[in-house]
Amino acid sequence: MINSYVGGVVYDVMAHHAMPGNRAEVLRDTYIPRWRAGKLDGAVVQVHNWQVIGSYFAEIARSEGEITYCTTRADFDNRPEGSFGLFFSLEGHGDLAGDLEALYALDALGVTTFTFSHNLQNLLCTGSNERFGEGGFSHLGKATLKELEQTSLMVDLVHMSRASFWDALDLYDGDLFVSHSNADALCPHPRNLTDDQIKAVAERNGVVGLNTFRGYVAPDPTKATLSDLLDHAMHMYNLIGPEHISIGADYCESPVEMLVPILDMVDPEGAHGIKGRGRELYEFGPDGIEDAGHLGNLAAGLAERGLRQDEIDLICGESYLRMLERARPGEQHG
């Protein structure tokens, strides 16, 4: 099983690596055991700048083979037995926004994905939680999209306003997907996707990753359950089939105290029900799938909903790997 969005862990990793003389192994000591308990054997972690990339590479090097850096399907399929596969995705709206030449370095390093937004307006586009959310791509964002067509990085349309989403489909001809969003039809929220958006991603051979964040699972997030998340899965299944669904389980991962200010920041006016509710909404996932150690319950739930094993395999990683293989065909890191 592969989780195509592991966000919060980066803050814990960076806090440890900021200590002088550190020899931190945060992934190996804290997170990999939890992920393995949830039946994961691969994950996509978010990187923001060169410092974060260096910290993750240091952790991989110190892992004695327990973690394998993966840039392609071949890397993942051929990793040593029992080794955990780690992919990198750049949340490129931060330090590297506008550095078009850096895209080629990131591509050469094997970073798989470029993400344009984190819910708010930035230099590249308008995010989903912006008060005036109908703005789309800026000129710089359009230039970045154009440059990305010359690389093998996939484009992740998550966190965008709907206007930005449709701009991207109009402007960009390469591989794209949405790493962690649910169905707006079941849980109305600007971060979730309308049926038209879900179908548009599938028409471009992309995938939509099921998101475990309570606020995007149920209209009353305090009552969100695994069954609610399975309802999202089945809604997408009926719209686009299992070959266009993946797992984008956005768990808190890092200590919640690190992440509460970030949640307040992305909803500064409380317009989307997040500000002031970070601990309540994000500390634990929906009942029955509370953290990454319980992700195996999702696969079991899909079976109970009547999916065949080959369909479950698609959702649990095969769909993501097929998309990656199209983006980086025949390549292997190292």
GROMACS .gro file of C-alpha atoms in nm:
model
  334
    1MET     CA    1   0.000   0.000   0.000
    2ILE     CA    2   0.123   0.350  -0.087
    3ASN     CA    3   0.010   0.677   0.072
    4SER     CA    4   0.045   0.948  -0.191
    5TYR     CA    5   0.043   1.235   0.059
    6VAL     CA    6   0.240   1.244   0.384
    7GLY     CA    7   0.244   1.609   0.483
    8GLY     CA    8   0.280   1.684   0.852
    9VAL     CA    9   0.578   1.462   0.926
   10VAL     CA   10   0.815   1.712   0.764
   11TYR     CA   11   0.785   1.953   1.057
   12ASP     CA   12   0.895   1.689   1.307
   13VAL     CA   13   1.183   1.587   1.083
   14MET     CA   14   1.301   1.946   1.043
   15ALA     CA   15   1.274   2.020   1.416
   16HIS     CA   16   1.511   1.732   1.492
   17HIS     CA   17   1.750   1.816   1.211
   18ALA     CA   18   1.775   2.177   1.326
   19MET     CA   19   1.959   2.064   1.639
   20PRO     CA   20   2.338   2.118   1.610
   21GLY     CA   21   2.531   1.795   1.564
   22ASN     CA   22   2.217   1.591   1.509
   23ARG     CA   23   2.220   1.237   1.374
   24ALA     CA   24   1.843   1.222   1.357
   25GLU     CA   25   1.658   0.918   1.229
   26VAL     CA   26   1.303   1.040   1.281
   27LEU     CA   27   1.149   0.833   1.003
   28ARG     CA   28   1.318   0.511   1.104
   29ASP     CA   29   1.257   0.553   1.477
   30THR     CA   30   0.905   0.701   1.483
   31TYR     CA   31   0.717   0.689   1.155
   32ILE     CA   32   0.819   0.381   0.955
   33PRO     CA   33   0.700   0.142   1.232
   34ARG     CA   34   0.362   0.319   1.240
   35TRP     CA   35   0.331   0.311   0.861
   36ARG     CA   36   0.418  -0.055   0.844
   37ALA     CA   37   0.155  -0.131   1.109
   38GLY     CA   38  -0.098   0.026   0.873
   39LYS     CA   39   0.012  -0.206   0.588
   40LEU     CA   40   0.203   0.071   0.406
   41ASP     CA   41   0.517  -0.019   0.216
   42GLY     CA   42   0.559   0.317   0.042
   43ALA     CA   43   0.477   0.685   0.091
   44VAL     CA   44   0.516   1.023  -0.079
   45VAL     CA   45   0.660   1.284   0.158
   46GLN     CA   46   0.641   1.658   0.099
   47VAL     CA   47   0.958   1.865   0.058
   48HIS     CA   48   0.965   2.245   0.060
   49ASN     CA   49   1.324   2.349  -0.004
   50TRP     CA   50   1.681   2.219  -0.037
   51GLN     CA   51   1.721   2.191   0.341
   52VAL     CA   52   1.424   1.955   0.371
   53ILE     CA   53   1.550   1.748   0.078
   54GLY     CA   54   1.891   1.718   0.242
   55SER     CA   55   1.739   1.611   0.572
   56TYR     CA   56   1.540   1.334   0.409
   57PHE     CA   57   1.841   1.213   0.211
   58ALA     CA   58   2.040   1.201   0.537
   59GLU     CA   59   1.767   0.992   0.699
   60ILE     CA   60   1.763   0.752   0.404
   61ALA     CA   61   2.143   0.716   0.414
   62ARG     CA   62   2.139   0.641   0.788
   63SER     CA   63   1.859   0.385   0.763
   64GLU     CA   64   2.089   0.091   0.676
   65GLY     CA   65   1.865  -0.006   0.387
   66GLU     CA   66   1.537   0.013   0.580
   67ILE     CA   67   1.432   0.305   0.359
   68THR     CA   68   1.480   0.314  -0.019
   69TYR     CA   69   1.461   0.641  -0.210
   70CYS     CA   70   1.227   0.585  -0.505
   71THR     CA   71   1.188   0.807  -0.810
   72THR     CA   72   1.017   0.559  -1.042
   73ARG     CA   73   0.804   0.250  -1.035
   74ALA     CA   74   1.116   0.046  -1.110
   75ASP     CA   75   1.283   0.180  -0.797
   76PHE     CA   76   0.982   0.085  -0.589
   77ASP     CA   77   0.932  -0.260  -0.742
   78ASN     CA   78   1.303  -0.348  -0.716
   79ARG     CA   79   1.372  -0.216  -0.365
   80PRO     CA   80   1.527  -0.466  -0.121
   81GLU     CA   81   1.279  -0.696   0.048
   82GLY     CA   82   1.129  -0.530   0.354
   83SER     CA   83   1.264  -0.185   0.268
   84PHE     CA   84   1.018   0.104   0.283
   85GLY     CA   85   0.985   0.303  -0.041
   86LEU     CA   86   1.001   0.681  -0.006
   87PHE     CA   87   0.908   0.926  -0.285
   88PHE     CA   88   0.945   1.307  -0.278
   89SER     CA   89   0.683   1.563  -0.384
   90LEU     CA   90   0.762   1.935  -0.387
   91GLU     CA   91   0.515   2.179  -0.240
   92GLY     CA   92   0.654   2.437  -0.478
   93HIS     CA   93   0.456   2.739  -0.367
   94GLY     CA   94   0.716   2.822  -0.100
   95ASP     CA   95   1.089   2.888  -0.115
   96LEU     CA   96   1.131   2.765  -0.472
   97ALA     CA   97   0.831   2.948  -0.622
   98GLY     CA   98   0.947   3.121  -0.939
   99ASP     CA   99   1.283   2.943  -0.962
  100LEU     CA  100   1.214   2.783  -1.298
  101GLU     CA  101   1.564   2.644  -1.342
  102ALA     CA  102   1.538   2.463  -1.008
  103LEU     CA  103   1.270   2.245  -1.170
  104TYR     CA  104   1.540   2.072  -1.373
  105ALA     CA  105   1.751   2.002  -1.065
  106LEU     CA  106   1.447   1.861  -0.887
  107ASP     CA  107   1.367   1.647  -1.190
  108ALA     CA  108   1.724   1.515  -1.200
  109LEU     CA  109   1.705   1.431  -0.828
  110GLY     CA  110   1.392   1.229  -0.897
  111VAL     CA  111   1.134   1.445  -0.721
  112THR     CA  112   0.810   1.309  -0.863
  113THR     CA  113   0.560   1.591  -0.824
  114PHE     CA  114   0.506   1.968  -0.813
  115THR     CA  115   0.222   2.114  -0.600
  116PHE     CA  116   0.122   2.476  -0.662
  117SER     CA  117  -0.072   2.580  -0.356
  118HIS     CA  118  -0.148   2.522   0.009
  119ASN     CA  119  -0.502   2.659   0.021
  120LEU     CA  120  -0.417   3.031   0.007
  121GLN     CA  121  -0.329   3.282  -0.263
  122ASN     CA  122   0.042   3.275  -0.346
  123LEU     CA  123   0.275   3.385  -0.624
  124LEU     CA  124   0.155   3.105  -0.851
  125CYS     CA  125  -0.221   3.065  -0.811
  126THR     CA  126  -0.525   3.107  -0.589
  127GLY     CA  127  -0.587   2.839  -0.328
  128SER     CA  128  -0.909   2.670  -0.223
  129ASN     CA  129  -0.947   2.855   0.107
  130GLU     CA  130  -0.900   3.204  -0.032
  131ARG     CA  131  -1.188   3.433   0.054
  132PHE     CA  132  -1.203   3.556  -0.304
  133GLY     CA  133  -1.151   3.207  -0.436
  134GLU     CA  134  -1.234   3.248  -0.803
  135GLY     CA  135  -0.889   3.375  -0.901
  136GLY     CA  136  -0.682   3.136  -1.110
  137PHE     CA  137  -0.317   3.119  -1.218
  138SER     CA  138  -0.085   3.418  -1.213
  139HIS     CA  139   0.154   3.489  -1.500
  140LEU     CA  140   0.433   3.330  -1.294
  141GLY     CA  141   0.216   3.025  -1.230
  142LYS     CA  142   0.146   2.992  -1.602
  143ALA     CA  143   0.519   3.017  -1.678
  144THR     CA  144   0.587   2.747  -1.419
  145LEU     CA  145   0.326   2.518  -1.575
  146LYS     CA  146   0.486   2.572  -1.915
  147GLU     CA  147   0.832   2.490  -1.782
  148LEU     CA  148   0.705   2.178  -1.609
  149GLU     CA  149   0.604   2.039  -1.948
  150GLN     CA  150   0.976   2.006  -2.022
  151THR     CA  151   1.030   1.786  -1.715
  152SER     CA  152   0.893   1.455  -1.589
  153LEU     CA  153   0.746   1.603  -1.271
  154MET     CA  154   0.376   1.535  -1.234
  155VAL     CA  155   0.146   1.823  -1.144
  156ASP     CA  156  -0.067   1.790  -0.831
  157LEU     CA  157  -0.377   2.012  -0.842
  158VAL     CA  158  -0.457   1.976  -0.472
  159HIS     CA  159  -0.530   2.280  -0.250
  160MET     CA  160  -0.627   2.494  -0.552
  161SER     CA  161  -0.935   2.708  -0.603
  162ARG     CA  162  -1.167   2.566  -0.864
  163ALA     CA  163  -1.073   2.847  -1.103
  164SER     CA  164  -0.705   2.752  -1.064
  165PHE     CA  165  -0.792   2.386  -1.120
  166TRP     CA  166  -0.965   2.458  -1.451
  167ASP     CA  167  -0.687   2.698  -1.553
  168ALA     CA  168  -0.436   2.416  -1.505
  169LEU     CA  169  -0.635   2.177  -1.723
  170ASP     CA  170  -0.660   2.439  -1.995
  171LEU     CA  171  -0.295   2.544  -1.981
  172TYR     CA  172  -0.107   2.219  -1.916
  173ASP     CA  173  -0.076   1.909  -2.132
  174GLY     CA  174   0.127   1.682  -1.902
  175ASP     CA  175   0.047   1.437  -1.625
  176LEU     CA  176  -0.168   1.567  -1.342
  177PHE     CA  177  -0.356   1.435  -1.043
  178VAL     CA  178  -0.502   1.537  -0.705
  179SER     CA  179  -0.314   1.377  -0.419
  180HIS     CA  180  -0.561   1.416  -0.130
  181SER     CA  181  -0.919   1.537  -0.179
  182ASN     CA  182  -1.262   1.386  -0.133
  183ALA     CA  183  -1.600   1.425  -0.305
  184ASP     CA  184  -1.777   1.759  -0.264
  185ALA     CA  185  -2.106   1.581  -0.337
  186LEU     CA  186  -2.078   1.401  -0.001
  187CYS     CA  187  -1.898   1.663   0.204
  188PRO     CA  188  -1.931   2.012   0.054
  189HIS     CA  189  -1.605   2.200   0.101
  190PRO     CA  190  -1.380   2.409  -0.128
  191ARG     CA  191  -1.099   2.156  -0.067
  192ASN     CA  192  -1.306   1.871  -0.204
  193LEU     CA  193  -1.371   1.806  -0.573
  194THR     CA  194  -1.697   1.836  -0.763
  195ASP     CA  195  -1.802   1.541  -0.975
  196ASP     CA  196  -1.697   1.735  -1.286
  197GLN     CA  197  -1.349   1.785  -1.141
  198ILE     CA  198  -1.316   1.419  -1.045
  199LYS     CA  199  -1.415   1.311  -1.397
  200ALA     CA  200  -1.178   1.565  -1.553
  201VAL     CA  201  -0.883   1.420  -1.359
  202ALA     CA  202  -0.974   1.070  -1.475
  203GLU     CA  203  -1.004   1.186  -1.837
  204ARG     CA  204  -0.640   1.302  -1.809
  205ASN     CA  205  -0.536   0.958  -1.675
  206GLY     CA  206  -0.482   1.099  -1.326
  207VAL     CA  207  -0.586   0.974  -0.984
  208VAL     CA  208  -0.765   1.127  -0.686
  209GLY     CA  209  -0.632   1.036  -0.343
  210LEU     CA  210  -0.882   0.967  -0.063
  211ASN     CA  211  -0.819   1.211   0.223
  212THR     CA  212  -0.853   1.116   0.593
  213PHE     CA  213  -0.878   1.476   0.724
  214ARG     CA  214  -1.202   1.485   0.925
  215GLY     CA  215  -1.311   1.821   0.786
  216TYR     CA  216  -1.319   1.681   0.433
  217VAL     CA  217  -1.482   1.346   0.519
  218ALA     CA  218  -1.814   1.439   0.683
  219PRO     CA  219  -2.027   1.755   0.709
  220ASP     CA  220  -1.998   1.717   1.087
  221PRO     CA  221  -1.627   1.637   1.115
  222THR     CA  222  -1.652   1.538   1.481
  223LYS     CA  223  -1.862   1.241   1.371
  224ALA     CA  224  -1.650   1.134   1.072
  225THR     CA  225  -1.596   0.759   1.043
  226LEU     CA  226  -1.424   0.505   0.824
  227SER     CA  227  -1.766   0.430   0.675
  228ASP     CA  228  -1.795   0.794   0.563
  229LEU     CA  229  -1.455   0.772   0.393
  230LEU     CA  230  -1.563   0.450   0.224
  231ASP     CA  231  -1.870   0.637   0.096
  232HIS     CA  232  -1.631   0.880  -0.077
  233ALA     CA  233  -1.438   0.588  -0.222
  234MET     CA  234  -1.753   0.427  -0.359
  235HIS     CA  235  -1.880   0.758  -0.499
  236MET     CA  236  -1.555   0.798  -0.694
  237TYR     CA  237  -1.557   0.429  -0.786
  238ASN     CA  238  -1.897   0.473  -0.950
  239LEU     CA  239  -1.783   0.791  -1.129
  240ILE     CA  240  -1.437   0.695  -1.255
  241GLY     CA  241  -1.348   0.339  -1.153
  242PRO     CA  242  -1.070   0.213  -0.922
  243GLU     CA  243  -0.790   0.282  -1.171
  244HIS     CA  244  -0.830   0.653  -1.097
  245ILE     CA  245  -0.845   0.634  -0.716
  246SER     CA  246  -0.552   0.624  -0.472
  247ILE     CA  247  -0.487   0.684  -0.102
  248GLY     CA  248  -0.389   1.036   0.007
  249ALA     CA  249  -0.423   0.989   0.381
  250ASP     CA  250  -0.343   1.330   0.530
  251TYR     CA  251  -0.273   1.251   0.894
  252CYS     CA  252  -0.134   1.482   1.160
  253GLU     CA  253   0.185   1.268   1.193
  254SER     CA  254   0.396   1.538   1.366
  255PRO     CA  255   0.304   1.648   1.721
  256VAL     CA  256  -0.021   1.840   1.682
  257GLU     CA  257   0.122   2.148   1.856
  258MET     CA  258   0.346   2.201   1.550
  259LEU     CA  259   0.056   2.194   1.307
  260VAL     CA  260  -0.222   2.390   1.479
  261PRO     CA  261  -0.071   2.730   1.383
  262ILE     CA  262  -0.046   2.617   1.021
  263LEU     CA  263  -0.414   2.521   1.013
  264ASP     CA  264  -0.505   2.860   1.160
  265MET     CA  265  -0.291   3.027   0.895
  266VAL     CA  266  -0.462   2.858   0.599
  267ASP     CA  267  -0.807   2.963   0.725
  268PRO     CA  268  -0.735   3.304   0.879
  269GLU     CA  269  -1.098   3.418   0.897
  270GLY     CA  270  -1.246   3.082   0.993
  271ALA     CA  271  -1.449   3.080   0.673
  272HIS     CA  272  -1.386   2.711   0.613
  273GLY     CA  273  -1.432   2.575   0.963
  274ILE     CA  274  -1.065   2.509   1.035
  275LYS     CA  275  -0.930   2.806   1.233
  276GLY     CA  276  -0.928   2.734   1.606
  277ARG     CA  277  -1.024   2.370   1.550
  278GLY     CA  278  -0.688   2.224   1.448
  279ARG     CA  279  -0.652   1.987   1.740
  280GLU     CA  280  -1.015   1.875   1.717
  281LEU     CA  281  -1.002   1.809   1.343
  282TYR     CA  282  -0.648   1.696   1.277
  283GLU     CA  283  -0.506   1.517   1.580
  284PHE     CA  284  -0.686   1.198   1.482
  285GLY     CA  285  -0.846   1.075   1.163
  286PRO     CA  286  -1.204   0.944   1.136
  287ASP     CA  287  -1.320   0.681   1.382
  288GLY     CA  288  -1.197   0.342   1.266
  289ILE     CA  289  -0.903   0.485   1.072
  290GLU     CA  290  -0.760   0.721   1.333
  291ASP     CA  291  -0.398   0.725   1.219
  292ALA     CA  292  -0.163   0.573   0.963
  293GLY     CA  293  -0.135   0.260   1.175
  294HIS     CA  294  -0.500   0.187   1.093
  295LEU     CA  295  -0.482   0.234   0.714
  296GLY     CA  296  -0.521  -0.139   0.662
  297ASN     CA  297  -0.882  -0.091   0.772
  298LEU     CA  298  -0.946   0.101   0.450
  299ALA     CA  299  -0.852  -0.198   0.234
  300ALA     CA  300  -1.066  -0.426   0.451
  301GLY     CA  301  -1.357  -0.182   0.423
  302LEU     CA  302  -1.330  -0.172   0.045
  303ALA     CA  303  -1.354  -0.551   0.039
  304GLU     CA  304  -1.665  -0.534   0.258
  305ARG     CA  305  -1.815  -0.288   0.009
  306GLY     CA  306  -1.778  -0.554  -0.261
  307LEU     CA  307  -1.458  -0.458  -0.444
  308ARG     CA  308  -1.244  -0.735  -0.591
  309GLN     CA  309  -0.885  -0.775  -0.475
  310ASP     CA  310  -0.747  -0.643  -0.804
  311GLU     CA  311  -0.961  -0.329  -0.764
  312ILE     CA  312  -0.844  -0.283  -0.406
  313ASP     CA  313  -0.484  -0.323  -0.525
  314LEU     CA  314  -0.540  -0.039  -0.773
  315ILE     CA  315  -0.662   0.196  -0.503
  316CYS     CA  316  -0.392   0.089  -0.258
  317GLY     CA  317  -0.099   0.178  -0.483
  318GLU     CA  318  -0.119   0.034  -0.831
  319SER     CA  319  -0.307   0.335  -0.974
  320TYR     CA  320  -0.043   0.573  -0.839
  321LEU     CA  321   0.243   0.357  -0.971
  322ARG     CA  322   0.088   0.336  -1.318
  323MET     CA  323   0.059   0.714  -1.330
  324LEU     CA  324   0.420   0.754  -1.217
  325GLU     CA  325   0.536   0.504  -1.477
  326ARG     CA  326   0.371   0.710  -1.751
  327ALA     CA  327   0.543   1.023  -1.624
  328ARG     CA  328   0.887   0.863  -1.590
  329PRO     CA  329   0.887   0.565  -1.830
  330GLY     CA  330   1.182   0.331  -1.825
  331GLU     CA  331   1.382   0.543  -1.580
  332GLN     CA  332   1.549   0.419  -1.266
  333HIS     CA  333   1.730   0.624  -1.004
  334GLY     CA  334   2.104   0.566  -0.962
   0.00000   0.00000   0.00000
